[in-house]
XYZ file of C-alpha atoms in Angstrom:
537
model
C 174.375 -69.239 -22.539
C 177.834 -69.823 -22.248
C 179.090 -66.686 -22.928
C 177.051 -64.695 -19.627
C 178.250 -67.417 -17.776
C 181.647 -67.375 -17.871
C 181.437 -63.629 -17.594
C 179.720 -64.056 -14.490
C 182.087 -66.795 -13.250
C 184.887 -64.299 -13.580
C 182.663 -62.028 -12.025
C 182.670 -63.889 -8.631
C 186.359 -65.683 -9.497
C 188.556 -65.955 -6.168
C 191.594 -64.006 -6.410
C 194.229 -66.564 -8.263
C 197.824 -66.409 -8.908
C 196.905 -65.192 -12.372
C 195.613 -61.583 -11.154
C 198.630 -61.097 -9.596
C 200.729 -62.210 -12.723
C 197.982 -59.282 -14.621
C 199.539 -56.813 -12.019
C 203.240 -57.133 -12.525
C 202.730 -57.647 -16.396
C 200.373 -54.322 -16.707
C 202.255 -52.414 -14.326
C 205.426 -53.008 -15.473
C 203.767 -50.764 -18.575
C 202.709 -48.072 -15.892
C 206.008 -47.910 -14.232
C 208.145 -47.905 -17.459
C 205.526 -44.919 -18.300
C 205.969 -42.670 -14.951
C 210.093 -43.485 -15.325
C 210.125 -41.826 -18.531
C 207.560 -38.763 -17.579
C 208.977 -37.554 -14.759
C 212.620 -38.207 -15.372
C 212.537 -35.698 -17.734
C 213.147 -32.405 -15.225
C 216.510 -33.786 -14.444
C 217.907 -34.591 -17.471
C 216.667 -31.028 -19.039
C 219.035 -29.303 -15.964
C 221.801 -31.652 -17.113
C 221.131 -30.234 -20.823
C 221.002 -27.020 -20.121
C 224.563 -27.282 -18.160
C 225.979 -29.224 -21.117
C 224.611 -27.463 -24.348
C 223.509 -23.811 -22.850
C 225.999 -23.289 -20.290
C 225.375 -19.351 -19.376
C 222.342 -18.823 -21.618
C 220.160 -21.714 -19.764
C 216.964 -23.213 -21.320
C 214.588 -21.177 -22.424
C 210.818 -21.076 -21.395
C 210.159 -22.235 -24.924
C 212.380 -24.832 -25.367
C 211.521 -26.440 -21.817
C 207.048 -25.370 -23.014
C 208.128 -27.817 -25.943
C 210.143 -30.749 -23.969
C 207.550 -31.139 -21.079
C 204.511 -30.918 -23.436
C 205.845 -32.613 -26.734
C 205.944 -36.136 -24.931
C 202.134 -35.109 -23.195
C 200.773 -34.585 -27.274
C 201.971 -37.982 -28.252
C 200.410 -39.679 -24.339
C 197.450 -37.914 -25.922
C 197.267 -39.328 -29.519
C 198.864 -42.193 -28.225
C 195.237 -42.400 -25.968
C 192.825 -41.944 -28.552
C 194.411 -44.437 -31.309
C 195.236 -46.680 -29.855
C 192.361 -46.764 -27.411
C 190.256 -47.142 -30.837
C 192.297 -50.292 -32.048
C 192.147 -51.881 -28.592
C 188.017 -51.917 -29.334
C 188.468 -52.707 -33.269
C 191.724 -55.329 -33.099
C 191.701 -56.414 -29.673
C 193.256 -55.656 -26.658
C 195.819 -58.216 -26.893
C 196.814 -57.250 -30.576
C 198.045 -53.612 -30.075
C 199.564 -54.330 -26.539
C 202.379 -55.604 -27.244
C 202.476 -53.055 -30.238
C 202.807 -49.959 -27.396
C 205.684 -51.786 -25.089
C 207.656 -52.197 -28.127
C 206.781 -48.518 -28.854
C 208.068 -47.588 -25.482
C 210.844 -49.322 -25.586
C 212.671 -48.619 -28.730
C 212.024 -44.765 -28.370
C 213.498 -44.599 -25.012
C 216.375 -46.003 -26.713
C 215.892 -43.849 -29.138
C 216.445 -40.930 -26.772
C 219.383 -42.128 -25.742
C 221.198 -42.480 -29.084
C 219.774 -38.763 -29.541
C 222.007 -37.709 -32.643
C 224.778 -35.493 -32.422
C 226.719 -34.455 -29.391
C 228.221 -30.594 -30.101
C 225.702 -28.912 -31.979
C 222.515 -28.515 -29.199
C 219.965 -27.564 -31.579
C 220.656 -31.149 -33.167
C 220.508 -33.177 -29.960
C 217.133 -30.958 -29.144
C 215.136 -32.088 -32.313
C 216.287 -35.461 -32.238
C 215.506 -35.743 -28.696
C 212.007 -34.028 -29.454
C 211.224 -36.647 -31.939
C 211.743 -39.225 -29.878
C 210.184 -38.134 -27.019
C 206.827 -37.350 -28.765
C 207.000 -40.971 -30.036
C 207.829 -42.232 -26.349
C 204.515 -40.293 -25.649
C 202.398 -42.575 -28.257
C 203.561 -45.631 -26.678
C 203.232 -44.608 -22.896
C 199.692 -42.708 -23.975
C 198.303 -46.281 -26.052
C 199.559 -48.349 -22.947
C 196.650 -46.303 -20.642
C 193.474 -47.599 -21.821
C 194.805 -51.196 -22.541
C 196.025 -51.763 -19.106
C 193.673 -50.202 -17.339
C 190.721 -51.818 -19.683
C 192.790 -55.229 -19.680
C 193.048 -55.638 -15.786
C 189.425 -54.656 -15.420
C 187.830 -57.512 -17.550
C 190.163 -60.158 -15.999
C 189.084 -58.770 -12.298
C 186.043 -60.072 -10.515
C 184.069 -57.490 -9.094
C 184.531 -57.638 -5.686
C 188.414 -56.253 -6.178
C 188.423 -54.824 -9.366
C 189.375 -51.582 -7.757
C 192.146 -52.874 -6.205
C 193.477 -54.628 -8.951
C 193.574 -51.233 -11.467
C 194.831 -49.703 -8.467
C 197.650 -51.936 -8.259
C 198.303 -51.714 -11.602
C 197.956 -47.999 -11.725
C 200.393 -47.942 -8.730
C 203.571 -49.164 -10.355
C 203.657 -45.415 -11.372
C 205.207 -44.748 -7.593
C 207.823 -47.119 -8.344
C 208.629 -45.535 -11.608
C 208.873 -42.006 -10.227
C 210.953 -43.789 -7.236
C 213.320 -45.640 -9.801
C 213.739 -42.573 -11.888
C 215.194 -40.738 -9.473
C 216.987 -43.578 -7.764
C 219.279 -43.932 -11.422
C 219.659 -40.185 -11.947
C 221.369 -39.772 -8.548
C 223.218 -43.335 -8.859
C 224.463 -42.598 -12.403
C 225.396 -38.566 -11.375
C 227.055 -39.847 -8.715
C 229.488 -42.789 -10.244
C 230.340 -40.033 -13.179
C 231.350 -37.447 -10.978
C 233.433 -39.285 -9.072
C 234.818 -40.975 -12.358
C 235.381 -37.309 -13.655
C 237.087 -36.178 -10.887
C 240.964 -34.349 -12.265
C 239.716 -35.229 -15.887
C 239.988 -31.850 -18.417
C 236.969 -29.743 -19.270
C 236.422 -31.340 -22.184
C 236.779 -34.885 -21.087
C 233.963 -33.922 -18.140
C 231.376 -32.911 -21.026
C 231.608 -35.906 -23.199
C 230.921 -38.075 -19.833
C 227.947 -36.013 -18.802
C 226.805 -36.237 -22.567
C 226.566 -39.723 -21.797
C 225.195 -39.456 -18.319
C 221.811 -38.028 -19.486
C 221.407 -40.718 -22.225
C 222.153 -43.703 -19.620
C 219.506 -42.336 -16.996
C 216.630 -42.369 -19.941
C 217.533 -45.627 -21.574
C 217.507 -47.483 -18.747
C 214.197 -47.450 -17.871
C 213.086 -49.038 -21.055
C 215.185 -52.327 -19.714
C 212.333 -53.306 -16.606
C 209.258 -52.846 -19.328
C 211.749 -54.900 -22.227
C 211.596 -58.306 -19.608
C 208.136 -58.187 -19.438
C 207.297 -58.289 -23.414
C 207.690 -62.132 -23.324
C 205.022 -62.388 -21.141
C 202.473 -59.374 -22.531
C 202.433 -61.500 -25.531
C 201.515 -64.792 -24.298
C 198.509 -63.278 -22.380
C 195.733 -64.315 -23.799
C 192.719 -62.090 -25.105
C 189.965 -61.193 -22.666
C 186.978 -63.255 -22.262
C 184.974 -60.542 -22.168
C 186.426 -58.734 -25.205
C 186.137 -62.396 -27.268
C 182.569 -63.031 -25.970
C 180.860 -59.760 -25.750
C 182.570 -57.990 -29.020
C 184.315 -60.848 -31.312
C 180.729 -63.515 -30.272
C 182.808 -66.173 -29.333
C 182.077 -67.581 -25.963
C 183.461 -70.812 -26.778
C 186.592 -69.357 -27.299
C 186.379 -67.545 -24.287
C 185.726 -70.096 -22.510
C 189.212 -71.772 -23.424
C 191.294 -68.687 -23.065
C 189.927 -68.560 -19.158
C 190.678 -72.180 -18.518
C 193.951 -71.366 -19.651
C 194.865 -69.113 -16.807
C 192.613 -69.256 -14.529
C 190.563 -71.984 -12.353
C 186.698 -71.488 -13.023
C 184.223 -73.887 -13.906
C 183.404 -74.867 -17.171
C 179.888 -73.627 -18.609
C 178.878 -76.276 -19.617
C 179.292 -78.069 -16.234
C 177.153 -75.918 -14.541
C 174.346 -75.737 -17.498
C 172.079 -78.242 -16.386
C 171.928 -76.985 -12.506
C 170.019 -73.890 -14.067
C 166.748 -73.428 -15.794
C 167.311 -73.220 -19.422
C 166.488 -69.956 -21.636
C 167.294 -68.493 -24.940
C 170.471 -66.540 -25.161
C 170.413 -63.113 -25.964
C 171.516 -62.120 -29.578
C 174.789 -60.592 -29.598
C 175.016 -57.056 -29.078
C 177.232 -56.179 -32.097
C 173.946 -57.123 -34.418
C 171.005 -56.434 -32.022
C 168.480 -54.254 -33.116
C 169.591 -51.566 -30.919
C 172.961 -51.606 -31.358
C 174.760 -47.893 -31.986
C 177.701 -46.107 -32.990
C 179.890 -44.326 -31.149
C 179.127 -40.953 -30.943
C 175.770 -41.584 -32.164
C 172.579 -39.919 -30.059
C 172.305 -42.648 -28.476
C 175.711 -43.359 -27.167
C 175.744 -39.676 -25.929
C 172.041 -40.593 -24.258
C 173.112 -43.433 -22.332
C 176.943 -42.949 -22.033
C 177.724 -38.761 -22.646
C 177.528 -38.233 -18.983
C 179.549 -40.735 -17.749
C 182.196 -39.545 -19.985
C 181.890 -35.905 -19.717
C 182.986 -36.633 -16.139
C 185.736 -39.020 -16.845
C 187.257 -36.371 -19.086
C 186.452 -33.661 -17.074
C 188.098 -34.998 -13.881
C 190.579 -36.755 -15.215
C 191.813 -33.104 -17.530
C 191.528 -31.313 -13.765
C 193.136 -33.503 -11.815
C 196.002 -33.860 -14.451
C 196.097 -29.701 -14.472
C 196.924 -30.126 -10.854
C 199.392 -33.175 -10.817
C 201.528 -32.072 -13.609
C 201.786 -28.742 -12.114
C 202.543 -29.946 -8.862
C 205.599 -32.289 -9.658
C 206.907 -29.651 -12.321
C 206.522 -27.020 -9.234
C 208.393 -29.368 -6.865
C 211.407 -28.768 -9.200
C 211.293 -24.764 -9.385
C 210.237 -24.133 -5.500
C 211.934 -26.537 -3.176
C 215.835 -26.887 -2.633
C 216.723 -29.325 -0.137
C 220.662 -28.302 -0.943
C 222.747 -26.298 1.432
C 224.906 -25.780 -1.550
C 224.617 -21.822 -3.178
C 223.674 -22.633 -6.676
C 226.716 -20.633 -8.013
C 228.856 -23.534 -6.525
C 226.850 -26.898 -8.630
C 227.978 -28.867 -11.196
C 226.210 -30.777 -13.985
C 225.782 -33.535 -11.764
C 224.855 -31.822 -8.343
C 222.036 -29.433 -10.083
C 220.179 -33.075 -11.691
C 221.175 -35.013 -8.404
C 219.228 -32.477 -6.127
C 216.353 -32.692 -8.371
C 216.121 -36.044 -8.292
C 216.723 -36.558 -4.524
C 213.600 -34.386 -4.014
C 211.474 -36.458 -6.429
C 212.829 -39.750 -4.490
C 212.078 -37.740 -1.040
C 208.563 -37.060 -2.217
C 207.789 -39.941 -3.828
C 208.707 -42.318 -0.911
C 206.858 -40.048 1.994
C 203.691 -39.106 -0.287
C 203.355 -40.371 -3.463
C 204.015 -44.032 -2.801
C 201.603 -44.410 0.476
C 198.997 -42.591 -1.347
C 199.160 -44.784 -4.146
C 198.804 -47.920 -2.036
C 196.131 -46.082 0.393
C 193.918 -46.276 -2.558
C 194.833 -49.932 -3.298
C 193.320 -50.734 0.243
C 190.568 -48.667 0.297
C 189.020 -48.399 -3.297
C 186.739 -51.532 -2.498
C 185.723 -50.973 0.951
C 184.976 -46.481 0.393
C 184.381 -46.786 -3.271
C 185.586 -44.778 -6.111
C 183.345 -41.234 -5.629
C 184.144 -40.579 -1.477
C 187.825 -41.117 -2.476
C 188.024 -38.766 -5.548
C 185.820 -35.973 -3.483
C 188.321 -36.571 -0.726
C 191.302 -36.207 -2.463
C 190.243 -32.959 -4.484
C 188.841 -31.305 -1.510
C 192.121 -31.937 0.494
C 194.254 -30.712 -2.253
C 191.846 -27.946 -2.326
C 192.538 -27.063 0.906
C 196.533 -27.365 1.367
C 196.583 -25.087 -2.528
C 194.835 -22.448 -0.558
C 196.825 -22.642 3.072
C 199.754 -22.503 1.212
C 198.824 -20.131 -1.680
C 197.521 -17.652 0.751
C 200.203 -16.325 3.446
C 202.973 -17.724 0.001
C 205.233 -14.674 0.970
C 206.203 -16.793 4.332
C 207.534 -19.508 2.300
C 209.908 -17.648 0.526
C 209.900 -13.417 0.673
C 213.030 -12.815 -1.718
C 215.138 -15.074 -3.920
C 218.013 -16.779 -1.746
C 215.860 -17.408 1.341
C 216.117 -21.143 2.866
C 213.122 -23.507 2.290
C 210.305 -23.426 5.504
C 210.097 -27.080 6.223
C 206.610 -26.761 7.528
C 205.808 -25.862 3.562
C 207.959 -28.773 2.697
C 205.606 -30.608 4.761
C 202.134 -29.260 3.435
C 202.894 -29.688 0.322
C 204.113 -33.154 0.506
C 200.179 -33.900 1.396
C 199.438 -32.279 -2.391
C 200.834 -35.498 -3.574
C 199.480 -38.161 -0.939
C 195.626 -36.745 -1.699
C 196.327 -36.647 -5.521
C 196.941 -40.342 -5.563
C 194.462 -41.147 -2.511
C 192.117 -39.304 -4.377
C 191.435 -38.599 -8.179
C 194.953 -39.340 -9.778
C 194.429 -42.662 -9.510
C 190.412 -43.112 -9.620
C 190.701 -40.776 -13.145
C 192.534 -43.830 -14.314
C 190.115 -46.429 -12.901
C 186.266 -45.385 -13.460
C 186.430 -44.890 -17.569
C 187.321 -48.933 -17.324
C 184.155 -49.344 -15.519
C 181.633 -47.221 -17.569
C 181.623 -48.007 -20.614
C 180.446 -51.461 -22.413
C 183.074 -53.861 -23.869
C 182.956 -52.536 -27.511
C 183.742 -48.587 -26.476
C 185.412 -49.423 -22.598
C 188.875 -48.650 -24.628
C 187.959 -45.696 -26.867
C 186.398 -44.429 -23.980
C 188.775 -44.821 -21.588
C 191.217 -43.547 -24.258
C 188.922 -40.545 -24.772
C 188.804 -39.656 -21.462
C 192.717 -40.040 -20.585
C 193.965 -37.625 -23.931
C 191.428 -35.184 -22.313
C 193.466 -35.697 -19.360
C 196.948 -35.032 -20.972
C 195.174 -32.104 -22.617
C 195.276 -30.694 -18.683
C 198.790 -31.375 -18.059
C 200.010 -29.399 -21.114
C 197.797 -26.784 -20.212
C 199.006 -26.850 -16.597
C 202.577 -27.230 -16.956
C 203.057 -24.890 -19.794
C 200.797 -22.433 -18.451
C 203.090 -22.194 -15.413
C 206.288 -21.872 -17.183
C 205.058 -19.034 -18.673
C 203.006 -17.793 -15.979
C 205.940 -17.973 -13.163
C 208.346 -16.761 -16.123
C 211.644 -15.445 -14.872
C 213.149 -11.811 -15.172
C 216.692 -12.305 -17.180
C 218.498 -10.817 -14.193
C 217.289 -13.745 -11.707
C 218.044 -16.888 -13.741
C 218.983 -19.479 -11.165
C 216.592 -17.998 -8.858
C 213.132 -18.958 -7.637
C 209.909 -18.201 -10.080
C 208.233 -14.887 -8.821
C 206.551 -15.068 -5.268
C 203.299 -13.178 -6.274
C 203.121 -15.391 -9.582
C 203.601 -19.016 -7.418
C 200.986 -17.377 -5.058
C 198.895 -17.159 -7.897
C 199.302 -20.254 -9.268
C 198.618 -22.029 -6.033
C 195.099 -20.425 -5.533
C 194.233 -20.916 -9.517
C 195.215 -24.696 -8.810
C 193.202 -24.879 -5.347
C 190.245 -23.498 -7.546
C 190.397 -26.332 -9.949
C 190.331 -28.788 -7.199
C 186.913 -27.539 -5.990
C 185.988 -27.503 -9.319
C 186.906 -31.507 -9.430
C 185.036 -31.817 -6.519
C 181.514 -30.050 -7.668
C 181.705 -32.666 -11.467
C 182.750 -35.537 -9.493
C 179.766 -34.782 -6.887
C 176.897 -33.916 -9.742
C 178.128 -36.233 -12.526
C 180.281 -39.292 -11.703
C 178.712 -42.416 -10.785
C 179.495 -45.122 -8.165
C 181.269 -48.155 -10.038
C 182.351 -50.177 -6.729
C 180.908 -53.794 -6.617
C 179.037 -52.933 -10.086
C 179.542 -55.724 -12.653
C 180.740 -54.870 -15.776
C 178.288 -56.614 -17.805
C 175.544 -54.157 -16.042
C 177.264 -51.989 -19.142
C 176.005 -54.126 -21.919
C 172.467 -54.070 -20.666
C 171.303 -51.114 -22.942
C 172.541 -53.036 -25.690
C 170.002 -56.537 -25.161
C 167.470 -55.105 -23.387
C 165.430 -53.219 -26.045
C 166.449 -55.700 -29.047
C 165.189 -58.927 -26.743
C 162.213 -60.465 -28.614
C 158.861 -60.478 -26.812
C 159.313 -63.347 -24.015
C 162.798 -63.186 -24.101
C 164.739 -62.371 -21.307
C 166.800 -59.328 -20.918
C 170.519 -59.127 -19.405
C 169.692 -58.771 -16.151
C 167.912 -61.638 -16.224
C 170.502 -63.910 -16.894
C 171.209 -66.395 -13.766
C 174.980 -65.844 -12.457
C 176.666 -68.921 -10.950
C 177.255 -68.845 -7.769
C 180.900 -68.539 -5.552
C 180.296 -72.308 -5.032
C 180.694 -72.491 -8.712
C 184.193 -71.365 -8.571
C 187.592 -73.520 -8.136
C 190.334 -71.931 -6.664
């Protein structure tokens, strides 16, 4: 009995310094992650100043840079989503910060600093490993957080996590305009050639110094202990559970609570009962194929529209006064990164923390529905009567657009950006919540490469207009393809995605007891839960 009671003791838990501690050590992951992602666009314009100079990056070479480090978030998902169900969360965790933070280092100590084609492939390989760290760190965090959270805030817990990823993009702009700011002023009456070495360095400073927030928090990811409902629901070890809880957290003991409540047989553990099944198997698909057939399917949509979004918000909008004839290395990354950090702060950052508030008290579907529909809506206003925005190449940005499509990014993250991340931790039972979850998120980064790629080469320039803006008609198009995958996130979140809000997680393991229960026996749901009384703060 001991183990569904201290599962339903954390179930009802009051919200303790620990969760809190969860948040900052988790997110710390997330925001390392979104750092690394997105400051990517301005250190490819500082590369293609240093190492291309007139011939500028090519729509191949940037296909390969913005998707390489999405294929390794994508393996990254499914392996080590699978070992964080086989090993243990706690096992491969600290396995994917270390990941993270040796290949950003890696990135920076790119070999070579002449020959471009060197500094490319090296920087390629270490990317795509980058992406196997930030992709394994997903399903761990999000999986981890949800079986230390009680029900009642779950949501807002993930979310909390999940929202660390504002801070990241913030931060990641923040240190590309600090750092292309101190060097140009340092360069200032140096040669040529002495410029080019420093702005060699420039680019590798801004990506290894994101690894440094994620590199203070190892110390504590590997003292966290595993989850109690990992150890008692997959490894059968509720005593053990037990422990690791009391370690952390203030809840009553089991066994102090046993005799208050009528005694009866505990259920056999679900790794051996009778109607235990594989992943994959008929079954699974029967009882589980829907739930993540719309986690993958909303989470690859949603990621088709967010990638694109951010990767348009460096080809469309120009905040500079500045013609571009007239930039340097420095100015081209700096205004790229000061419309990131402009973005992020209006949109990206309240609609990250919208969701934080509201996950618990609207629940997971409204929100999602919400968010697609809006971005639905401002992908078509804007995609429609495009030519206003910008009729030929050298026209001034309309602020109103500015504006409008700020709201893209508040809705993506008050909406399905984040809840993508949060309902595959919810779904699934203990032994397939990370494979799952990982499932569902490399189906995700499957979008993103399909999204941002598909736009380079969509909005591909003409060789006479290289430091203009992508085609008119093309952007056009591209906003009303994107506003037509939005409805499409809203029709599979409406017909397939269930409500998880104030659902407990054990609800999951249900299908697992209730048919192998001998006759007389009672099922899951039948198990008493102690009450709040029950709980120490």
């Amino acid at each position: 009995m001991a183990a569904p009671r201290v599962l339903s003791a954390l179930d009802v838990a009051r919200i303790q310094l620990y969760h809190f501690k969860a948040i900052i050590i988790a997110g710390m992951s997330l925001f390392t992650d979104a750092y690394d992602l997105f400051c990517i666009a301005p250190v490819l314009k500082m590369l293609g100043e240093i190492y291309y100079h007139e011939d500028s990056i090519g729509t191949p070479i940037l296909s390969i840079f913005y998707a390489i480090a999405l294929l390794g978030a994508a393996l990254g998902q499914l392996i080590v989503g699978y070992l964080g169900d086989r090993l243990g969360r706690r096992r491969v965790y600290g396995l994917c910060l270390l990941i993270m933070v040796l290949s950003s280092f890696g990135c920076g100590f790119s070999v070579c600093t002449s020959r471009r084609s060197c500094v490319m492939a090296s920087l390629g390989f270490f990317r795509f490993i980058l992406g196997l760290g930030i992709g394994g760190d997903y399903p761990l965090s999000a999986t981890i957080m949800s079986e230390f959270a009680n029900k009642k805030t779950r949501g807002t817990f993930i979310s909390a996590v999940f929202s660390m990823q504002g801070l990241g993009i913030l931060m990641s702009s923040t240190v590309t305009m600090a750092v292309c700011s101190a060097f140009k002023t340092a360069g200032e009456g140096s040669s040529e050639k002495t410029r080019a070495a420093e702005a060699d360095i420039a680019w590798r400073l801004i990506l290894m110094i994101g690894s440094i927030p994620a590199a203070l928090t190892f110390y504590w990811r590997m003292r966290m202990p595993e989850t109690a409902r990992y150890t008692a629901l997959v490894e059968n070890d509720a005593i053990k559970a037990e422990k690791d809880m009391q370690k952390v957290m203030s809840i009553s003991k089991p066994s102090e609570i046993e005799e208050d409540l009528p005694h009866q047989p505990p259920p056999p553990p679900s790794s051996t009962s009778s109607c235990s099944y594989k992943l994959f198997s008929r079954r699974f698909f029967s009882l589980h194929g829907r739930d993540l057939f719309a986690a993958s399917a909303n989470w690859f949509l949603v990621d088709v529209v967010f990638y694109t979004s951010n990767l348009l918000l460096s080809q469309i909008l120009n905040l500079s006064n500045k013609p571009t004839s007239s930039t340097n290395v420095y100015d081209t990354a700096f205004e790229v990164a000061k419309v990131a950090a402009i973005v992020a702060v209006c949109s990206t950052i309240p609609g990250y923390w919208f969701t934080v508030y509201f996950i618990d008290r609207v629940g997971r579907v409204k929100i999602q529905i919400m968010g697609f529909f809006c971005m639905a809506v401002v992908y078509l206003v804007a995609g429609i009567p495009y030519s206003w925005y910008q009729s030929d190449y050298n026209k001034r940005n309309n602020k109103g657009f500015v504006i409008m499509y700020g709201f893209i990014f508040f809705f993506s993250n008050f909406g399905p950006n984040t809840t993508t991340f949060i309902i595959p931790a919810e779904l699934f039972p203990a032994r397939f919540r990370s494979t799952c979850h990982g499932i569902s998120g490399a189906v995700g980064k499957l979008g993103a490469i399909v999204g941002t790629v598909g736009f380079l080469w969509g909005t591909k320039r003409d060789e006479e207009h290289k430091d203009a803006f992508p085609d008119v008609k093309r952007v056009r198009i591209a906003f009303l393809i994107l506003g037509g995958v939005c409805i499409a996130g809203v029709l599979v979140t409406y017909f397939f995605t269930r409500e998880t809000m104030g659902r407990s997680l054990e609800e999951n393991e249900e299908d697992d007891i209730c048919t192998s229960s001998a006759p007389g026996s009672p099922s899951a749901s039948e198990f008493p839960s102690v009450t709040t009384q029950s709980i120490v703060f």
